[in-house]
PDB file of C-alpha atoms and ligand atoms in Angstrom:
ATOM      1  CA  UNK A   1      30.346  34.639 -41.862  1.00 47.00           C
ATOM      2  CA  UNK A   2      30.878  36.743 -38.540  1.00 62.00           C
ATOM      3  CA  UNK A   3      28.591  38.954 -37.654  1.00 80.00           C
ATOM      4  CA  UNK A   4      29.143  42.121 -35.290  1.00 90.00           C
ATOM      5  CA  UNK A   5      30.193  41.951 -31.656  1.00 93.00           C
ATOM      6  CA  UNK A   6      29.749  44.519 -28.765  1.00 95.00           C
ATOM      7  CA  UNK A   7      30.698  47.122 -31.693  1.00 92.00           C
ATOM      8  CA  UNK A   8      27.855  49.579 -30.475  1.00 93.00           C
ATOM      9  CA  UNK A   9      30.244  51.847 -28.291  1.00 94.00           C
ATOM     10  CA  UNK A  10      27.308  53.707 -26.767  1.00 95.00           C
ATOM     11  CA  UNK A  11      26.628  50.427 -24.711  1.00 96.00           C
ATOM     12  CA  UNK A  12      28.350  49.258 -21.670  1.00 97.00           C
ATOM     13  CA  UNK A  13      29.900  45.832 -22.059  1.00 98.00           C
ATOM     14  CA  UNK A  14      31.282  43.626 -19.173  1.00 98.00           C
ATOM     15  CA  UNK A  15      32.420  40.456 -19.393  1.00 98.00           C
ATOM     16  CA  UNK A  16      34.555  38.261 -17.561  1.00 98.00           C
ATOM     17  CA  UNK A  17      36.581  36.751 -20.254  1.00 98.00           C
ATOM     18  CA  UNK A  18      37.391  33.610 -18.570  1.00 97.00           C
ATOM     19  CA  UNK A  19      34.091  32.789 -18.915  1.00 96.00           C
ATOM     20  CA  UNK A  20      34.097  33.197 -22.673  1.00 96.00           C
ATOM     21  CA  UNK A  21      34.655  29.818 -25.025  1.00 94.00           C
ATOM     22  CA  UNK A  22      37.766  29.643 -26.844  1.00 97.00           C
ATOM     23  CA  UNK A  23      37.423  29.787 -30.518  1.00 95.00           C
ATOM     24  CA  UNK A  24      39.421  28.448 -33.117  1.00 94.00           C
ATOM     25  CA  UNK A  25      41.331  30.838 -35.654  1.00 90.00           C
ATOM     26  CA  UNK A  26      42.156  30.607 -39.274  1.00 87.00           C
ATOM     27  CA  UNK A  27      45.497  29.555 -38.111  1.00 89.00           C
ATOM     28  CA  UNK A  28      46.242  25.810 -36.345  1.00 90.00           C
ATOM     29  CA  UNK A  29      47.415  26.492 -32.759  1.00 94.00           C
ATOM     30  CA  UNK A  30      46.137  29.695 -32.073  1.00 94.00           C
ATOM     31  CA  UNK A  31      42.696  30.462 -30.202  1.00 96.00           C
ATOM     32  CA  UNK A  32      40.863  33.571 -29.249  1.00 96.00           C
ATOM     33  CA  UNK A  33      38.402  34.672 -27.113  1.00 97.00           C
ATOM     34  CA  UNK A  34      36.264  37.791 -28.964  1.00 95.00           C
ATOM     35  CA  UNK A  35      35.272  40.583 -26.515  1.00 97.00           C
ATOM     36  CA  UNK A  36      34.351  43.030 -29.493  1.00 95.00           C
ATOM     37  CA  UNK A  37      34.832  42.803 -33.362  1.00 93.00           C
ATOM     38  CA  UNK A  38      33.350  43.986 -36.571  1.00 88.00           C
ATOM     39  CA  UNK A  39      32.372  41.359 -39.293  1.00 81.00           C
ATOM     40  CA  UNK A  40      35.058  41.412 -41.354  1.00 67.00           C
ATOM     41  CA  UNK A  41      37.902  38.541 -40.452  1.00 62.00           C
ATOM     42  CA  UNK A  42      40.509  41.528 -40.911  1.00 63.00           C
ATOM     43  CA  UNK A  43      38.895  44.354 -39.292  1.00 85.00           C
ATOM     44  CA  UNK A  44      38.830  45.824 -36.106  1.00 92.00           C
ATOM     45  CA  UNK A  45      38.700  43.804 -33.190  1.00 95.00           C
ATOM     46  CA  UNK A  46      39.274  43.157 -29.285  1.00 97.00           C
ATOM     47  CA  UNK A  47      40.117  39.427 -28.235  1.00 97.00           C
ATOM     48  CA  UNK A  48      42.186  37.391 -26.042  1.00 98.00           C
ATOM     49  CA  UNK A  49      44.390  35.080 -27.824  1.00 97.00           C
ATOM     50  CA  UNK A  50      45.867  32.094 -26.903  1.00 97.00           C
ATOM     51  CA  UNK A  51      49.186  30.593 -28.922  1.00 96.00           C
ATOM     52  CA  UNK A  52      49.940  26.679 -27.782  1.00 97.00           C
ATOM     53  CA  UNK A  53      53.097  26.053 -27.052  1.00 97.00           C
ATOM     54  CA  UNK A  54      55.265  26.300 -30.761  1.00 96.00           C
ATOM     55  CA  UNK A  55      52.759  28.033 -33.003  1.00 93.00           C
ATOM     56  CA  UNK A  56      53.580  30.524 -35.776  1.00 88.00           C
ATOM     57  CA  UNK A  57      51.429  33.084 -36.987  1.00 87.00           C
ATOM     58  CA  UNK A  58      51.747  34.014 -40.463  1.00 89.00           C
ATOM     59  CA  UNK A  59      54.330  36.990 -41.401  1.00 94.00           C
ATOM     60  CA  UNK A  60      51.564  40.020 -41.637  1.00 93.00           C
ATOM     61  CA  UNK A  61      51.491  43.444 -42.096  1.00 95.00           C
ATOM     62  CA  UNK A  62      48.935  45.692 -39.463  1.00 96.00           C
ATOM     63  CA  UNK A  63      46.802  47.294 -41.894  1.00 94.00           C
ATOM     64  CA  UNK A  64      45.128  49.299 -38.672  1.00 96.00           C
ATOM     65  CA  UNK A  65      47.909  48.973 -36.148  1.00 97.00           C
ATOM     66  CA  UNK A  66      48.208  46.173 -33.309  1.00 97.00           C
ATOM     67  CA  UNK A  67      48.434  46.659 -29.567  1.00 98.00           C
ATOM     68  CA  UNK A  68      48.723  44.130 -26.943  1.00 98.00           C
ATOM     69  CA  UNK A  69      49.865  43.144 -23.416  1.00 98.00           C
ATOM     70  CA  UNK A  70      51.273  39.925 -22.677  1.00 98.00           C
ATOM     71  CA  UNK A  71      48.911  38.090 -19.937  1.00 98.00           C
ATOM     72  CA  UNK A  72      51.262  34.931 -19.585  1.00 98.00           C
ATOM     73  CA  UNK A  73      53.733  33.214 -21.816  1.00 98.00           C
ATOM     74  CA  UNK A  74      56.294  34.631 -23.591  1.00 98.00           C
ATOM     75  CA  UNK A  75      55.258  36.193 -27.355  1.00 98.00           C
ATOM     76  CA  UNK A  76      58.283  36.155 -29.976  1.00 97.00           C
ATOM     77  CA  UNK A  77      58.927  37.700 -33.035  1.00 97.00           C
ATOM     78  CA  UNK A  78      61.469  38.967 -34.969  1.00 95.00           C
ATOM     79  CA  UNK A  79      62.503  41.816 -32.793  1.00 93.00           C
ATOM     80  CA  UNK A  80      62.064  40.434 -29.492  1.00 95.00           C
ATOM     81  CA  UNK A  81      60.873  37.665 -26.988  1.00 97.00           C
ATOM     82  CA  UNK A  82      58.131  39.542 -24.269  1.00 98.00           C
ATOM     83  CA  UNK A  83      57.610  38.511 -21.288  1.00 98.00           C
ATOM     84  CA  UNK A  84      54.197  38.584 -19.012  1.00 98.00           C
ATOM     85  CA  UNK A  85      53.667  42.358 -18.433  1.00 98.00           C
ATOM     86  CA  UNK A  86      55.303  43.589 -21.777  1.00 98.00           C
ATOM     87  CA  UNK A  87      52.900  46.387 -23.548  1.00 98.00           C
ATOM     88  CA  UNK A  88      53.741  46.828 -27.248  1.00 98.00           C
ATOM     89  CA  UNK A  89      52.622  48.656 -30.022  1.00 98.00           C
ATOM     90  CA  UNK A  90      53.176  47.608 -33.684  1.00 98.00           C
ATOM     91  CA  UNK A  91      52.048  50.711 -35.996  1.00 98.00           C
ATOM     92  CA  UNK A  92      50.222  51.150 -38.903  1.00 98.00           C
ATOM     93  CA  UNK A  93      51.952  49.493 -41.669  1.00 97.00           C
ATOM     94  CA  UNK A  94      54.077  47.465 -39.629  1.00 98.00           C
ATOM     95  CA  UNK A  95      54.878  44.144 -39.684  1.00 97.00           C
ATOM     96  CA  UNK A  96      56.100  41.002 -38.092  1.00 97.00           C
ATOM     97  CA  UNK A  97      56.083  37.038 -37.593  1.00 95.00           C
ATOM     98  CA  UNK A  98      55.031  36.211 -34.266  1.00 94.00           C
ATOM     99  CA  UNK A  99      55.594  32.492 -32.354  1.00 94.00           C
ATOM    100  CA  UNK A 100      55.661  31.407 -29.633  1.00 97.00           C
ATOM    101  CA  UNK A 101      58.302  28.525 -28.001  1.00 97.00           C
ATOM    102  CA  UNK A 102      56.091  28.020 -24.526  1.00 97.00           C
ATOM    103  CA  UNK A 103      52.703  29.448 -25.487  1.00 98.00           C
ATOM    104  CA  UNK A 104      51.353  32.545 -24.047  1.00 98.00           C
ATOM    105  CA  UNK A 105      48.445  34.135 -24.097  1.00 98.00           C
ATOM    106  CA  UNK A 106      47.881  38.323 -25.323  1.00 98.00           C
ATOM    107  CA  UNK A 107      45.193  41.074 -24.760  1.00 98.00           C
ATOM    108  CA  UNK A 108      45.348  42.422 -28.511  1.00 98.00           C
ATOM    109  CA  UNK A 109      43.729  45.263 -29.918  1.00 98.00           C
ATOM    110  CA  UNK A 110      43.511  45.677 -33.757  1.00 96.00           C
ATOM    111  CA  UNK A 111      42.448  48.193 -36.626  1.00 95.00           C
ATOM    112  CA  UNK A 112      42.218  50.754 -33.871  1.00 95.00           C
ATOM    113  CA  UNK A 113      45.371  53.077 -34.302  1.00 96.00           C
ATOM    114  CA  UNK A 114      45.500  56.446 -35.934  1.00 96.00           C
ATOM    115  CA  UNK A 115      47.916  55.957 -39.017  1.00 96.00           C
ATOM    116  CA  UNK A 116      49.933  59.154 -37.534  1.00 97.00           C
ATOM    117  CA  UNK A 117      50.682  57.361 -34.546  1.00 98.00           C
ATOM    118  CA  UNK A 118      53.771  55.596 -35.865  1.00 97.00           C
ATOM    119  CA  UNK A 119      55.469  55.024 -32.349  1.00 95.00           C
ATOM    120  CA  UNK A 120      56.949  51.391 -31.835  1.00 97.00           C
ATOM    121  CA  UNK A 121      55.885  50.957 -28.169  1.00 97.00           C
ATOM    122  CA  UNK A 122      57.452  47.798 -26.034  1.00 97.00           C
ATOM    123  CA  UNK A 123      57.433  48.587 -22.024  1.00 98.00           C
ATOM    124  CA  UNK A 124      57.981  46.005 -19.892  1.00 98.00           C
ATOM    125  CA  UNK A 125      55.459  46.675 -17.203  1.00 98.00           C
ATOM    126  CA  UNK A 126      57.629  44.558 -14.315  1.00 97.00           C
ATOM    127  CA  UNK A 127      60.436  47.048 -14.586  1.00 97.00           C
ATOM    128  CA  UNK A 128      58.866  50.499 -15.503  1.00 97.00           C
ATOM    129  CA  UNK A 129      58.952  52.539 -12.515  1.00 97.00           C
ATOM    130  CA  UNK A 130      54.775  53.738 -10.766  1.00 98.00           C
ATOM    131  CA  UNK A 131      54.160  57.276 -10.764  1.00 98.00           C
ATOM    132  CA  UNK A 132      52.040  58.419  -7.765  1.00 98.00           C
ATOM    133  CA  UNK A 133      48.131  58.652  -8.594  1.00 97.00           C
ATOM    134  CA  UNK A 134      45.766  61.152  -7.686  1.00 95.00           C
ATOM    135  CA  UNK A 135      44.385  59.264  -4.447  1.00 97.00           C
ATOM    136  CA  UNK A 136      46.482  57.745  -1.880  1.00 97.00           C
ATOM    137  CA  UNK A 137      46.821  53.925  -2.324  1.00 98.00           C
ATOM    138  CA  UNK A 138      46.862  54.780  -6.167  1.00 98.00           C
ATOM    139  CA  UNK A 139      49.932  54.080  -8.861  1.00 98.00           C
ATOM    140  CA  UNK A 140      49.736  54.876 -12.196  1.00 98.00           C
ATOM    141  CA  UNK A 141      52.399  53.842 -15.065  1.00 98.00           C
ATOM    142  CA  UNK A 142      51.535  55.690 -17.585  1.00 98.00           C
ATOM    143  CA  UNK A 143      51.781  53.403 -21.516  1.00 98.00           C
ATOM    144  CA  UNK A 144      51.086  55.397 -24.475  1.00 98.00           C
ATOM    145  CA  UNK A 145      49.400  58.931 -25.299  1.00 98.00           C
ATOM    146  CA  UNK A 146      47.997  60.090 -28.630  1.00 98.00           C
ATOM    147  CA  UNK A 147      45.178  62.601 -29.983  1.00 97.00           C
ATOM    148  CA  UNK A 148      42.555  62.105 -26.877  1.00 97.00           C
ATOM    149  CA  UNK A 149      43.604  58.450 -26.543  1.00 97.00           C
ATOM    150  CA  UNK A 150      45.229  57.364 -23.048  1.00 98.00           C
ATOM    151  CA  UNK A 151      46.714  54.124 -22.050  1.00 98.00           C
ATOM    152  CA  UNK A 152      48.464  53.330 -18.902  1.00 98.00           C
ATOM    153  CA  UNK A 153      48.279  50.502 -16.331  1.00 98.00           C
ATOM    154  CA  UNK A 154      47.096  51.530 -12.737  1.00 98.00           C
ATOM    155  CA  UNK A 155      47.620  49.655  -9.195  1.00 98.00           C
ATOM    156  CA  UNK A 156      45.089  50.229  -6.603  1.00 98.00           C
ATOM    157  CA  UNK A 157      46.365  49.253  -2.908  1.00 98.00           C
ATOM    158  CA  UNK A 158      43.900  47.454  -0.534  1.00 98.00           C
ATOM    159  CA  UNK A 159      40.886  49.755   0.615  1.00 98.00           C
ATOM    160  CA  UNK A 160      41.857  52.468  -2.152  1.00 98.00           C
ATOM    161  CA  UNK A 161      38.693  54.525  -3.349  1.00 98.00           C
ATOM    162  CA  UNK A 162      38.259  56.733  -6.041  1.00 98.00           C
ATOM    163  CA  UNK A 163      36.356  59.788  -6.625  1.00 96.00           C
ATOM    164  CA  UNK A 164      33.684  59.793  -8.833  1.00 97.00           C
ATOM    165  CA  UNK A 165      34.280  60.824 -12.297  1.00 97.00           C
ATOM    166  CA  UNK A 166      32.750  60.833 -15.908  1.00 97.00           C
ATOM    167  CA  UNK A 167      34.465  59.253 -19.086  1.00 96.00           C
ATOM    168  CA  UNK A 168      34.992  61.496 -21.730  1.00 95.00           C
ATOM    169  CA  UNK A 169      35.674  59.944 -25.054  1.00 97.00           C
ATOM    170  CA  UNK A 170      34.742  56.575 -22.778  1.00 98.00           C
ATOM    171  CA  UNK A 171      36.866  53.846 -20.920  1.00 98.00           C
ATOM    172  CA  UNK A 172      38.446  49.942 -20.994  1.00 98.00           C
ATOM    173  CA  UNK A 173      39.497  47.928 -18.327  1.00 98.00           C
ATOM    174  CA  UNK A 174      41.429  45.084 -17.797  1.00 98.00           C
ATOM    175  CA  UNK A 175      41.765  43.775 -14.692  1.00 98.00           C
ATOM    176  CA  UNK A 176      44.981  42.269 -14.678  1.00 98.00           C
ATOM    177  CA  UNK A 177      45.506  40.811 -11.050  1.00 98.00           C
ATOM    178  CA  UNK A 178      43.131  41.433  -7.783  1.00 98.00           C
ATOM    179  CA  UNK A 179      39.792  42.389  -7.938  1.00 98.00           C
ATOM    180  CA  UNK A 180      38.443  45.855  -9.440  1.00 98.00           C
ATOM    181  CA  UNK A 181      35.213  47.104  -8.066  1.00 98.00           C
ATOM    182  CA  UNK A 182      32.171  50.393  -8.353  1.00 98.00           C
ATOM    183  CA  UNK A 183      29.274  50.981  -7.398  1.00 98.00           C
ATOM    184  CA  UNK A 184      28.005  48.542 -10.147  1.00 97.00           C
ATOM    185  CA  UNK A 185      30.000  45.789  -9.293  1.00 97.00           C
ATOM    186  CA  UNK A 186      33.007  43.542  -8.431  1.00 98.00           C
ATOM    187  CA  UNK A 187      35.280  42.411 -11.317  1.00 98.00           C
ATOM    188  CA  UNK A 188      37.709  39.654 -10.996  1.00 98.00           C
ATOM    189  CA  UNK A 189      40.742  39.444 -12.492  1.00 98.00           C
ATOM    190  CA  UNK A 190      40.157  38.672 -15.969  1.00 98.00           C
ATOM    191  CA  UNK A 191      37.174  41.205 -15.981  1.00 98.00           C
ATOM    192  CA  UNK A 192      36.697  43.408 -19.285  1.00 98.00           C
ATOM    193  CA  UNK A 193      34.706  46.281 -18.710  1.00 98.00           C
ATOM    194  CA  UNK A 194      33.912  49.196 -21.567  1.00 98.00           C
ATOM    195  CA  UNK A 195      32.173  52.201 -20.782  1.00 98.00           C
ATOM    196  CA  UNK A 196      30.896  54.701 -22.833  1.00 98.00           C
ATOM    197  CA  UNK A 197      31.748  58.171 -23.565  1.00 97.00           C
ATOM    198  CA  UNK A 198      29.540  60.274 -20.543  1.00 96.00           C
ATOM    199  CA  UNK A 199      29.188  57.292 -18.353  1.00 98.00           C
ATOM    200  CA  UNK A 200      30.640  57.604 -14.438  1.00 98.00           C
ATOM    201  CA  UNK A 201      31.425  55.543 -11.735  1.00 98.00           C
ATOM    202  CA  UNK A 202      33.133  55.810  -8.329  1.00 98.00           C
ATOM    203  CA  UNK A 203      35.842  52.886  -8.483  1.00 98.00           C
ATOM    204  CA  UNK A 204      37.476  51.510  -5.375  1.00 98.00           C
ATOM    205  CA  UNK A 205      39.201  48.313  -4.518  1.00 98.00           C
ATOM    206  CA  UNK A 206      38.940  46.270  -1.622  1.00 98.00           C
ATOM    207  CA  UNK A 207      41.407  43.537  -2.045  1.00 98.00           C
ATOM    208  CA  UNK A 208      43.617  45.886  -4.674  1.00 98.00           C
ATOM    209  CA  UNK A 209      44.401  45.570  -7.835  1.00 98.00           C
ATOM    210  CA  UNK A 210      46.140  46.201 -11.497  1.00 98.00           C
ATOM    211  CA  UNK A 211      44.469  47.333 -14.261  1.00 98.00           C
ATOM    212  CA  UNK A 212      44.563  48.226 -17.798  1.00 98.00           C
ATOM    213  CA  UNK A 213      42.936  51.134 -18.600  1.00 98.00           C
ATOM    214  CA  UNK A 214      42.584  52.856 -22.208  1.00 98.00           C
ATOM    215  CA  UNK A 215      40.186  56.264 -22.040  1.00 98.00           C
ATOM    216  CA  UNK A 216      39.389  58.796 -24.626  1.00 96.00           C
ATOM    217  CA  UNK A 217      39.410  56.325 -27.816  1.00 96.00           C
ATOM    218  CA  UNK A 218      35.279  55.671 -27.780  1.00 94.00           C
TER     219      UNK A 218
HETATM  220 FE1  FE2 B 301      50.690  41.233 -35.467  1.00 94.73          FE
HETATM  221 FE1  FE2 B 302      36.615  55.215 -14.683  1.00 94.73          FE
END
């Protein structure tokens, strides 16, 4: 029986997920590390998951919609072999066989999509051209954009600071290389941060940074 984790979306939540054990799935080969789920085994859920080296997942059908990045590895399935950096979207009531020949390891999102949002999404993040960002030192490349829901990837150059700013309809992170930082604190690469809906911060970036950043979906 699982019980509930980090599903109160009125709480901050930050946790560096390298910290975080790996668990075993129902499926041989193929850990995750849970950042946020509801009980069910099939409901909705955040979690890093990690395929060894020639695991298959069973053929399924996304009852609520998938979304994931690949972190490192390459992720197969039947339409396509993704690379580190690839962002894809597999709709509600699609489906798919994933493997994996080397391994790799995903940031997945499930049971979170709006069944109208039917767009098959696959970017690959290494070759999709940055789009200036409101502050010097700051690159945005944009992902996906739906209802109030927002997804892009942003790079923050050395010494880049942010204004200060509230999150509507709330904000995740990832922070996908470098180190992110606020007033709050400094989050390694790794680093999964949610904030509520009305929360603020003033980000900025020493070292630099990428990020993942979904707003507007809490
Ligand atoms: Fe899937
Ligand atoms: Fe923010």
């Amino acid at each position: 029986m699982t019980r509930d984790l980090n599903m109160d979306f009125s709480k901050k939540v930050v946790i560096n997920t390298n910290t975080v054990e790996w668990a075993a799935s129902p499926l041989a080969g193929v850990q995750r590390r849970m950042l946020d789920r509801d009980g069910a085994e099939s409901g909705r859920a955040t979690s890093i998951v990690r395929f060894d080296p020639g695991s298959y997942f069973t053929p399924h059908v996304h009852g609520g919609g998938e979304e994931f990045i690949v972190l490192d590895g390459v992720f197969s399935d039947e339409h396509g072999d993704f690379p580190p950096g690839t962002y894809v979207r597999n709709p509600v009531g699609s489906e798919h066989q994933p493997s994996s020949k080397q391994g790799c390891t995903i940031f997945v999102k499930l049971w979170q999509m709006d069944e109208t949002d039917q767009d098959f999404v696959r970017i690959d993040t290494g070759s999709k051209p940055w789009a200036p960002g409101l502050v010097e030192g700051l690159s945005v490349m944009p992902l996906h954009q739906f209802g109030t829901e927002h997804v892009a990837l942003v790079n923050w150059q050395p010494g880049t600071v942010f204004q200060r700013h509230a999150h509507m309809g709330g904000e995740e992170i990832l922070v996908l290389e470098g180190t992110f930082e606020d007033e709050h604190g400094s989050y390694p690469k790794g680093t999964w941060i949610r904030s509520p809906s009305g929360s603020t911060h003033k980000p900025f970036s020493r070292e630099g940074c990428t990020i993942y950043v979904k707003t507007g979906h809490l």
